[in-house]
Coordinates of C-alpha atoms in Angstrom, one line a residue:
M1 CA 64.3 18.1 -31.0
K2 CA 63.5 15.9 -28.1
S3 CA 63.0 18.0 -24.8
A4 CA 62.7 16.7 -21.0
L5 CA 61.4 19.8 -18.8
F6 CA 62.0 19.9 -14.6
V7 CA 60.3 23.2 -12.7
D8 CA 61.0 24.3 -9.4
F9 CA 57.5 25.4 -8.9
D10 CA 58.8 26.7 -5.1
N11 CA 61.8 28.8 -6.9
V12 CA 59.8 30.2 -10.0
F13 CA 56.6 30.5 -7.9
S14 CA 57.5 32.1 -5.1
Q15 CA 60.8 35.0 -6.9
L16 CA 57.8 36.1 -10.2
R17 CA 55.3 36.5 -6.8
Q18 CA 58.1 39.6 -5.5
L19 CA 58.0 40.4 -9.0
S20 CA 55.0 40.6 -10.7
P21 CA 51.7 38.4 -7.7
D22 CA 49.4 38.6 -11.6
A23 CA 52.2 36.7 -13.5
A24 CA 53.1 34.5 -10.4
D25 CA 49.6 33.3 -10.5
R26 CA 49.1 33.2 -14.8
F27 CA 52.4 30.6 -14.0
A28 CA 50.0 28.4 -11.3
R29 CA 47.3 28.7 -12.7
Q30 CA 47.3 28.3 -15.7
P31 CA 50.3 26.0 -17.7
S32 CA 49.2 24.9 -20.1
D33 CA 49.9 28.0 -21.9
W34 CA 53.0 28.9 -21.6
I35 CA 53.6 25.3 -22.3
K36 CA 52.3 26.3 -25.7
W37 CA 54.6 28.7 -25.9
L38 CA 57.6 26.8 -24.7
T39 CA 56.4 24.8 -28.2
D40 CA 55.6 27.4 -30.4
S41 CA 57.5 30.2 -30.3
L42 CA 60.7 30.0 -28.2
P43 CA 63.6 29.1 -30.4
L44 CA 65.5 26.3 -29.5
P45 CA 69.3 26.1 -28.7
H46 CA 71.5 26.1 -31.5
P47 CA 73.2 23.7 -33.6
H48 CA 69.8 22.5 -34.2
D49 CA 68.6 20.7 -37.8
T50 CA 66.2 23.3 -39.7
G51 CA 63.0 22.8 -39.6
Q52 CA 64.0 21.2 -36.2
R53 CA 60.0 21.8 -33.7
R54 CA 60.4 21.0 -29.9
R55 CA 58.7 17.8 -28.3
L56 CA 58.2 18.2 -24.8
L57 CA 58.5 14.3 -23.7
V58 CA 59.2 14.8 -20.9
R59 CA 56.9 17.4 -18.3
R60 CA 57.8 17.4 -14.6
C61 CA 56.9 19.5 -11.9
Y62 CA 58.2 19.8 -8.2
L63 CA 56.5 20.5 -5.6
N64 CA 55.9 21.5 -1.7
P65 CA 52.7 20.0 -0.8
N66 CA 52.4 21.8 2.5
W67 CA 51.7 25.0 0.0
Y68 CA 51.2 24.9 -2.8
Q69 CA 49.0 22.0 -3.3
G70 CA 46.6 24.5 -4.6
Y71 CA 47.6 24.6 -8.1
R72 CA 48.2 20.3 -8.4
H73 CA 45.1 20.2 -10.5
A74 CA 46.3 22.5 -13.0
F75 CA 49.9 21.3 -13.8
L76 CA 48.1 17.9 -13.5
R77 CA 46.2 18.7 -16.5
A78 CA 49.0 20.5 -18.8
G79 CA 50.0 16.6 -19.0
F80 CA 52.0 17.1 -15.8
E81 CA 54.4 14.5 -14.0
I82 CA 53.9 16.0 -10.0
V83 CA 56.8 15.3 -8.0
D84 CA 55.8 15.9 -3.7
C85 CA 58.6 17.4 -2.4
P86 CA 57.9 18.4 0.9
P87 CA 60.2 19.9 4.2
V88 CA 63.2 18.0 5.6
T89 CA 63.8 20.6 7.9
S90 CA 62.5 22.2 10.6
Q91 CA 63.7 26.0 8.3
G92 CA 61.0 24.6 5.5
K93 CA 64.5 22.8 2.8
T94 CA 63.2 20.8 0.1
S95 CA 64.5 18.0 -1.2
T96 CA 63.7 19.5 -4.8
D97 CA 67.2 19.3 -5.8
I98 CA 68.2 16.1 -5.1
H99 CA 64.7 14.8 -6.8
M100 CA 65.5 16.9 -10.3
V101 CA 69.0 16.0 -10.4
L102 CA 68.6 12.5 -9.7
D103 CA 65.7 12.4 -12.4
V104 CA 68.3 14.4 -14.8
I105 CA 71.7 11.5 -14.1
D106 CA 68.6 9.4 -15.0
L107 CA 67.4 10.4 -18.1
L108 CA 70.7 11.1 -19.8
E109 CA 71.2 7.8 -19.4
H110 CA 67.3 6.2 -20.9
P111 CA 67.7 4.2 -24.3
T112 CA 65.6 7.5 -25.4
R113 CA 68.5 9.5 -26.2
Y114 CA 67.2 13.7 -25.1
D115 CA 68.4 16.4 -27.5
E116 CA 67.9 18.8 -24.8
F117 CA 67.2 19.4 -21.2
I118 CA 65.0 22.4 -19.8
V119 CA 65.7 23.8 -16.1
F120 CA 62.3 26.3 -14.0
S121 CA 65.1 27.9 -11.8
A122 CA 67.4 30.1 -9.9
D123 CA 69.1 27.5 -7.9
A124 CA 73.0 27.7 -8.7
D125 CA 72.8 24.0 -7.2
F126 CA 71.7 22.9 -11.1
T127 CA 75.4 24.7 -12.6
P128 CA 77.0 20.8 -11.8
V129 CA 74.1 19.5 -13.4
L130 CA 74.9 21.5 -16.3
R131 CA 78.0 20.9 -17.0
K132 CA 77.3 17.1 -17.2
L133 CA 75.3 18.0 -19.4
R134 CA 77.2 19.6 -22.1
R135 CA 80.4 17.2 -21.5
Y136 CA 77.9 14.4 -23.0
D137 CA 76.8 16.5 -25.6
R138 CA 72.9 17.9 -24.7
R139 CA 71.3 21.2 -25.1
T140 CA 70.1 22.6 -21.8
T141 CA 67.8 26.1 -21.6
V142 CA 67.6 27.7 -18.4
L143 CA 64.6 29.4 -17.2
A144 CA 65.8 31.8 -14.1
I145 CA 63.6 34.2 -12.4
G146 CA 66.5 36.8 -10.1
F147 CA 69.3 37.3 -10.6
P148 CA 71.3 33.9 -11.6
S149 CA 74.6 33.6 -10.9
A150 CA 77.0 33.6 -14.1
A151 CA 78.3 30.3 -13.5
Y152 CA 75.3 29.8 -13.9
Q153 CA 74.3 31.2 -16.7
A154 CA 76.8 30.4 -18.8
S155 CA 76.7 27.0 -18.0
A156 CA 73.4 27.2 -20.1
D157 CA 72.9 27.1 -24.0
L158 CA 69.9 28.8 -23.4
L159 CA 69.1 31.4 -21.6
I160 CA 65.5 33.0 -21.3
E161 CA 65.5 35.9 -20.1
E162 CA 62.7 37.0 -17.2
R163 CA 61.5 39.8 -19.2
L164 CA 60.2 37.6 -22.0
F165 CA 58.8 35.0 -20.2
L166 CA 56.9 37.8 -18.3
K167 CA 55.8 39.5 -21.5
E168 CA 54.9 36.7 -24.1
A169 CA 55.2 33.4 -22.4
L170 CA 52.3 35.1 -19.4
G171 CA 51.5 37.5 -21.5
S172 CA 51.5 39.9 -18.6
G173 CA 52.6 43.5 -20.6
Q174 CA 55.8 45.5 -20.1
S175 CA 57.3 43.2 -18.2
P176 CA 59.2 45.2 -15.2
A177 CA 63.1 44.3 -17.0
D178 CA 61.6 46.8 -19.9
V179 CA 63.5 50.2 -20.5
P180 CA 60.9 52.3 -22.4
S181 CA 62.7 55.7 -20.6
D182 CA 66.0 53.8 -22.6
N183 CA 64.8 53.8 -25.9
P184 CA 62.7 56.2 -27.1
S185 CA 60.3 56.6 -30.0
G186 CA 61.6 59.3 -31.4
N187 CA 58.6 61.6 -31.0
G188 CA 60.6 65.4 -31.2
V189 CA 64.1 63.9 -33.1
S190 CA 65.4 65.4 -35.5
A191 CA 66.4 63.6 -38.4
A192 CA 69.8 63.4 -40.2
R193 CA 70.4 66.3 -42.5
P194 CA 69.8 65.6 -46.4
P195 CA 73.1 66.1 -48.7
E196 CA 72.8 68.9 -49.7
D197 CA 72.1 70.9 -46.9
R198 CA 75.1 70.5 -45.2
P199 CA 78.0 72.5 -44.7
S200 CA 80.6 71.9 -47.9
A201 CA 84.1 71.1 -46.8
N202 CA 85.1 74.4 -47.1
G203 CA 82.7 75.8 -44.6
A204 CA 80.8 77.8 -47.0
P205 CA 76.9 77.4 -47.4
A206 CA 76.0 74.1 -49.0
L207 CA 74.1 75.7 -52.2
K208 CA 71.6 73.3 -53.8
A209 CA 69.3 73.6 -57.6
T210 CA 66.0 75.7 -57.8
A211 CA 64.2 73.8 -59.1
G212 CA 62.9 73.9 -62.6
S213 CA 66.5 75.9 -62.9
N214 CA 69.8 75.4 -63.9
R215 CA 70.8 77.9 -61.0
A216 CA 72.0 77.2 -57.9
E217 CA 71.0 79.4 -54.7
P218 CA 72.7 79.1 -51.0
V219 CA 70.9 77.3 -48.7
A220 CA 69.5 79.5 -45.4
E221 CA 72.0 79.5 -43.0
R222 CA 71.4 76.9 -39.7
K223 CA 70.1 78.4 -36.2
P224 CA 72.0 75.9 -33.7
R225 CA 69.4 76.1 -31.1
A226 CA 68.7 73.8 -27.5
A227 CA 67.1 70.6 -27.8
T228 CA 64.2 69.7 -26.4
P229 CA 63.4 67.1 -23.9
E230 CA 62.5 64.6 -26.2
E231 CA 66.1 64.5 -27.9
L232 CA 67.9 64.4 -25.2
V233 CA 67.2 61.7 -24.3
A234 CA 66.8 60.2 -27.8
I235 CA 70.9 61.4 -27.4
A236 CA 71.4 60.0 -23.6
H237 CA 69.6 56.5 -25.5
R238 CA 72.3 56.7 -28.3
I239 CA 75.3 57.3 -25.5
W240 CA 74.3 54.6 -23.8
T241 CA 74.4 52.0 -26.5
A242 CA 77.5 52.8 -28.1
M243 CA 78.8 52.6 -24.9
D244 CA 77.0 49.3 -24.4
E245 CA 78.1 48.1 -27.7
S246 CA 81.9 48.9 -27.3
S247 CA 84.2 46.5 -25.0
Q248 CA 86.6 49.0 -25.0
P249 CA 86.2 53.0 -24.2
V250 CA 85.0 55.5 -26.4
T251 CA 87.0 58.1 -28.2
A252 CA 84.7 61.4 -27.5
S253 CA 85.7 62.6 -31.2
L254 CA 83.8 59.7 -32.1
L255 CA 80.8 59.2 -30.5
A256 CA 80.8 63.6 -31.0
S257 CA 81.4 63.0 -35.2
R258 CA 78.2 60.2 -34.9
L259 CA 76.1 62.1 -33.1
K260 CA 76.9 65.2 -35.6
Q261 CA 75.8 63.0 -38.3
E262 CA 72.1 61.8 -35.8
F263 CA 70.9 65.3 -34.3
P264 CA 72.6 68.0 -36.5
D265 CA 70.2 70.9 -35.2
V266 CA 71.5 70.4 -31.9
T267 CA 74.8 69.6 -32.1
D268 CA 76.1 72.8 -34.5
N269 CA 76.7 74.0 -30.8
W270 CA 76.2 71.2 -28.4
S271 CA 72.3 73.4 -27.4
G272 CA 74.6 75.9 -26.7
H273 CA 77.6 74.2 -24.2
G274 CA 79.7 75.1 -27.2
T275 CA 81.5 72.2 -26.6
F276 CA 80.7 68.6 -26.7
K277 CA 82.3 68.0 -23.4
P278 CA 80.6 69.9 -21.3
F279 CA 77.6 68.7 -23.4
F280 CA 78.4 65.2 -22.7
R281 CA 78.5 66.3 -18.8
S282 CA 75.1 67.6 -19.0
L283 CA 73.2 65.5 -19.6
G284 CA 74.3 63.7 -16.6
L285 CA 74.4 59.8 -17.6
S286 CA 74.8 57.4 -14.8
R287 CA 78.1 54.9 -14.4
L288 CA 79.1 57.3 -17.3
L289 CA 82.6 58.7 -16.9
W290 CA 85.1 61.1 -18.9
I291 CA 89.0 60.5 -18.7
N292 CA 90.6 62.9 -20.1
A293 CA 93.3 61.4 -22.5
P294 CA 93.9 62.6 -26.3
G295 CA 90.9 63.7 -27.4
G296 CA 88.9 62.5 -24.2
R297 CA 87.7 59.6 -23.9
I298 CA 83.7 58.0 -22.2
V299 CA 84.3 55.2 -20.1
D300 CA 81.7 52.2 -18.6
P301 CA 84.5 51.6 -15.3
A302 CA 82.9 48.6 -14.8
R303 CA 83.0 46.8 -18.7
H304 CA 86.0 49.0 -19.9
D305 CA 89.7 48.2 -18.9
V306 CA 90.7 51.4 -17.1
E307 CA 93.4 52.7 -15.0
P308 CA 91.7 54.0 -11.6
S309 CA 94.1 56.9 -11.4
A310 CA 93.1 58.4 -14.0
V311 CA 88.9 58.2 -12.9
V312 CA 89.9 59.1 -9.4
Q313 CA 92.0 62.2 -11.0
E314 CA 89.5 64.0 -12.9
T315 CA 88.4 67.1 -10.8
D316 CA 85.0 66.2 -12.2
S317 CA 84.1 63.0 -11.7
P318 CA 81.6 62.0 -8.8
W319 CA 85.1 59.4 -8.2
N320 CA 87.3 62.4 -7.2
G321 CA 89.9 61.2 -4.6
N322 CA 87.8 57.5 -3.5
E323 CA 90.7 55.8 -5.5
S324 CA 90.0 52.3 -2.9
L325 CA 87.0 52.8 -2.7
F326 CA 86.4 52.7 -6.9
R327 CA 89.3 49.3 -6.8
V328 CA 86.6 47.2 -4.9
V329 CA 83.1 48.4 -6.8
R330 CA 84.7 47.7 -9.6
E331 CA 85.1 44.1 -8.6
V332 CA 82.3 43.4 -7.0
C333 CA 80.2 45.7 -9.9
S334 CA 82.1 43.5 -13.1
L335 CA 81.1 40.4 -11.2
T336 CA 77.8 40.9 -9.7
N337 CA 76.1 43.3 -12.7
A338 CA 74.9 45.9 -10.2
P339 CA 75.2 49.8 -11.6
M340 CA 77.9 50.7 -10.8
L341 CA 77.0 54.3 -10.0
A342 CA 79.3 57.0 -8.0
P343 CA 78.3 57.1 -3.6
R344 CA 77.0 59.9 -4.6
E345 CA 74.1 59.0 -7.3
M346 CA 74.0 55.8 -5.8
Q347 CA 72.7 58.2 -2.3
I348 CA 70.4 60.3 -4.8
V349 CA 68.7 57.5 -6.0
L350 CA 68.7 56.0 -2.2
A351 CA 67.5 59.7 -0.8
I352 CA 64.4 59.6 -4.0
L353 CA 63.4 56.1 -3.8
A354 CA 62.6 57.0 -0.1
E355 CA 60.4 59.1 -0.5
D356 CA 58.2 57.8 -3.5
L357 CA 57.4 55.3 -1.8
S358 CA 56.3 57.9 1.1
H359 CA 53.9 59.0 -1.1
Q360 CA 53.2 56.8 -3.6
A361 CA 52.1 52.6 -3.3
F362 CA 54.2 50.6 -4.2
N363 CA 54.7 48.9 -8.0
L364 CA 58.2 47.2 -9.4
A365 CA 57.5 49.7 -13.1
A366 CA 55.9 51.9 -11.9
T367 CA 58.3 52.7 -8.7
A368 CA 61.4 52.8 -10.9
A369 CA 59.6 55.0 -13.5
R370 CA 59.0 58.0 -11.0
V371 CA 62.9 56.7 -9.8
C372 CA 64.2 57.6 -12.8
E373 CA 61.9 60.7 -13.9
K374 CA 62.1 61.8 -10.0
C375 CA 66.5 61.4 -10.7
L376 CA 66.3 63.4 -13.6
A377 CA 63.6 66.3 -12.7
M378 CA 65.4 66.5 -8.7
R379 CA 69.0 66.2 -8.8
G380 CA 69.8 66.2 -12.6
L381 CA 70.7 62.5 -12.8
R382 CA 70.4 60.2 -15.7
L383 CA 69.3 56.8 -14.4
R384 CA 68.6 53.9 -16.6
L385 CA 65.2 52.6 -15.9
R386 CA 66.8 49.1 -16.7
D387 CA 69.4 50.1 -12.8
A388 CA 66.8 51.5 -10.9
S389 CA 64.6 47.8 -11.6
F390 CA 67.8 46.3 -10.3
L391 CA 68.7 48.1 -7.1
I392 CA 65.0 48.0 -6.1
R393 CA 64.3 44.1 -7.1
G394 CA 67.5 44.0 -5.7
M395 CA 65.8 44.9 -2.2
Q396 CA 63.0 42.8 -2.9
L397 CA 65.0 39.6 -3.7
N398 CA 66.8 40.2 0.0
G399 CA 63.2 39.6 1.3
H400 CA 62.0 43.6 1.7
V401 CA 58.0 44.0 1.5
F402 CA 57.9 47.8 0.2
G403 CA 54.6 49.8 1.6
Q404 CA 54.9 48.2 5.0
G405 CA 55.7 51.4 6.4
N406 CA 59.8 50.6 6.1
D407 CA 61.0 52.3 3.7
Q408 CA 63.2 54.0 5.2
Q409 CA 67.0 55.3 2.8
A410 CA 68.3 54.0 5.7
T411 CA 67.5 50.9 5.5
L412 CA 66.9 50.3 2.0
A413 CA 70.6 51.0 1.9
L414 CA 71.5 48.7 4.1
R415 CA 68.9 46.2 2.2
L416 CA 70.8 46.8 -0.3
V417 CA 74.1 46.1 1.4
D418 CA 73.0 42.8 2.8
Q419 CA 72.1 42.3 -1.5
I420 CA 75.3 42.9 -2.4
L421 CA 76.8 40.7 -0.2
F422 CA 74.7 37.3 -1.1
L423 CA 75.6 38.5 -4.5
C424 CA 79.4 38.2 -3.9
Q425 CA 79.2 35.4 -1.8
R426 CA 77.4 33.6 -4.6
E427 CA 80.1 34.5 -6.8
Q428 CA 83.1 33.2 -5.1
M429 CA 84.2 36.6 -4.4
V430 CA 86.5 36.8 -1.6
L431 CA 86.0 40.0 0.8
D432 CA 87.5 40.7 3.8
D433 CA 86.9 42.9 6.8
A434 CA 88.5 46.1 4.6
S435 CA 86.6 44.9 1.4
T436 CA 82.9 45.1 3.2
S437 CA 83.1 47.8 4.9
T438 CA 84.3 49.5 1.3
I439 CA 81.2 48.4 0.1
R440 CA 79.0 50.0 3.1
R441 CA 79.9 52.8 2.7
W442 CA 80.0 52.9 -1.2
I443 CA 75.8 51.6 -0.3
A444 CA 74.2 53.3 3.4
D445 CA 77.3 55.4 3.9
S446 CA 76.5 57.3 6.9
F447 CA 74.2 54.2 7.7
A448 CA 76.4 51.7 7.7
A449 CA 76.8 49.7 11.1

């Protein structure tokens, strides 16, 4: 596959530096390493012929020489053409986007038919270019560090995941987007009960044959027991996974049946709760709600179609009595992929983040993991690591620098409000004053201006 690579150095480097300074340095100083990964390991966008490989016929890096001149030699050694893009405005705006667009159009009309255009940039201004390439039947591959817009992602044939690039191309080990606490190893998790060890259909103890004898003996009755912390982590992960894989609300009885098959020891009596509903509520799963429809349903309101009244009328719902707030927040989260935490849950996360930063040095992956652990241990809220990372990275991308003595809860909340408003604006969501105030109330609560 004949490919052309366009690297918006300023955009990628600055975004990487906010996430991992070491990864940003490797990107800038060792481009030959990630080029090798790009050509040898990254899958090709579909469709492509069997056995086809990527050939980078064009390598262009667009770089601000006033700021990043020191990295020029590394890209020259890796076979790149360097296109200097100095600032053209007093605010530091460069002409990178113009140069890249003109070069893409030039190659589109080149006698050599380039099959794939690879763009390293999160600048949504390139969305029309990606669409034009698609109309001309060219494949597009995009690396976008940070929060690329939904339209930008949808316009690419292949989106290089940030965590994949950090971990495999840059060799940075565990990336901030990895979610080990959401995906347990299975240690301490009970295995599914073998068939001969399950109750019979009539509820009587099952029978199994004794070795060397045709006589069947009753199996010792299994005693219900409380779940271990490891088992609760595994069960929470199974529930989250089931919800992620479903495009509709999940029937509680169906989910309970699946859990009984996989965790029989602790689901006989639902870890002492008697039934599935109180057990589910005891898990403290963020974002997921129980709806009292016939048989009960579990929903992720940011993804599933559910009547707001069914959510806010639930006595135990964290959205109880907040229908107008729920409607606005659901639309915002559906559009921006922000975690749909209830106001009380958001305040818990922000308070614990501020408390952690007052005692611990900031590191994106470690800080996010500690916040998740403390939310569960101190407030009974089971927060997904990827959601914690989304919130913390959002503050970073909006300009907040952690560890500078300005990590109070109020400051963090207002910074997050600004980031959410920016994401809404980028996705062209029209917000009136009432909606803007609702978003501030959702996140900043008493800190809202």
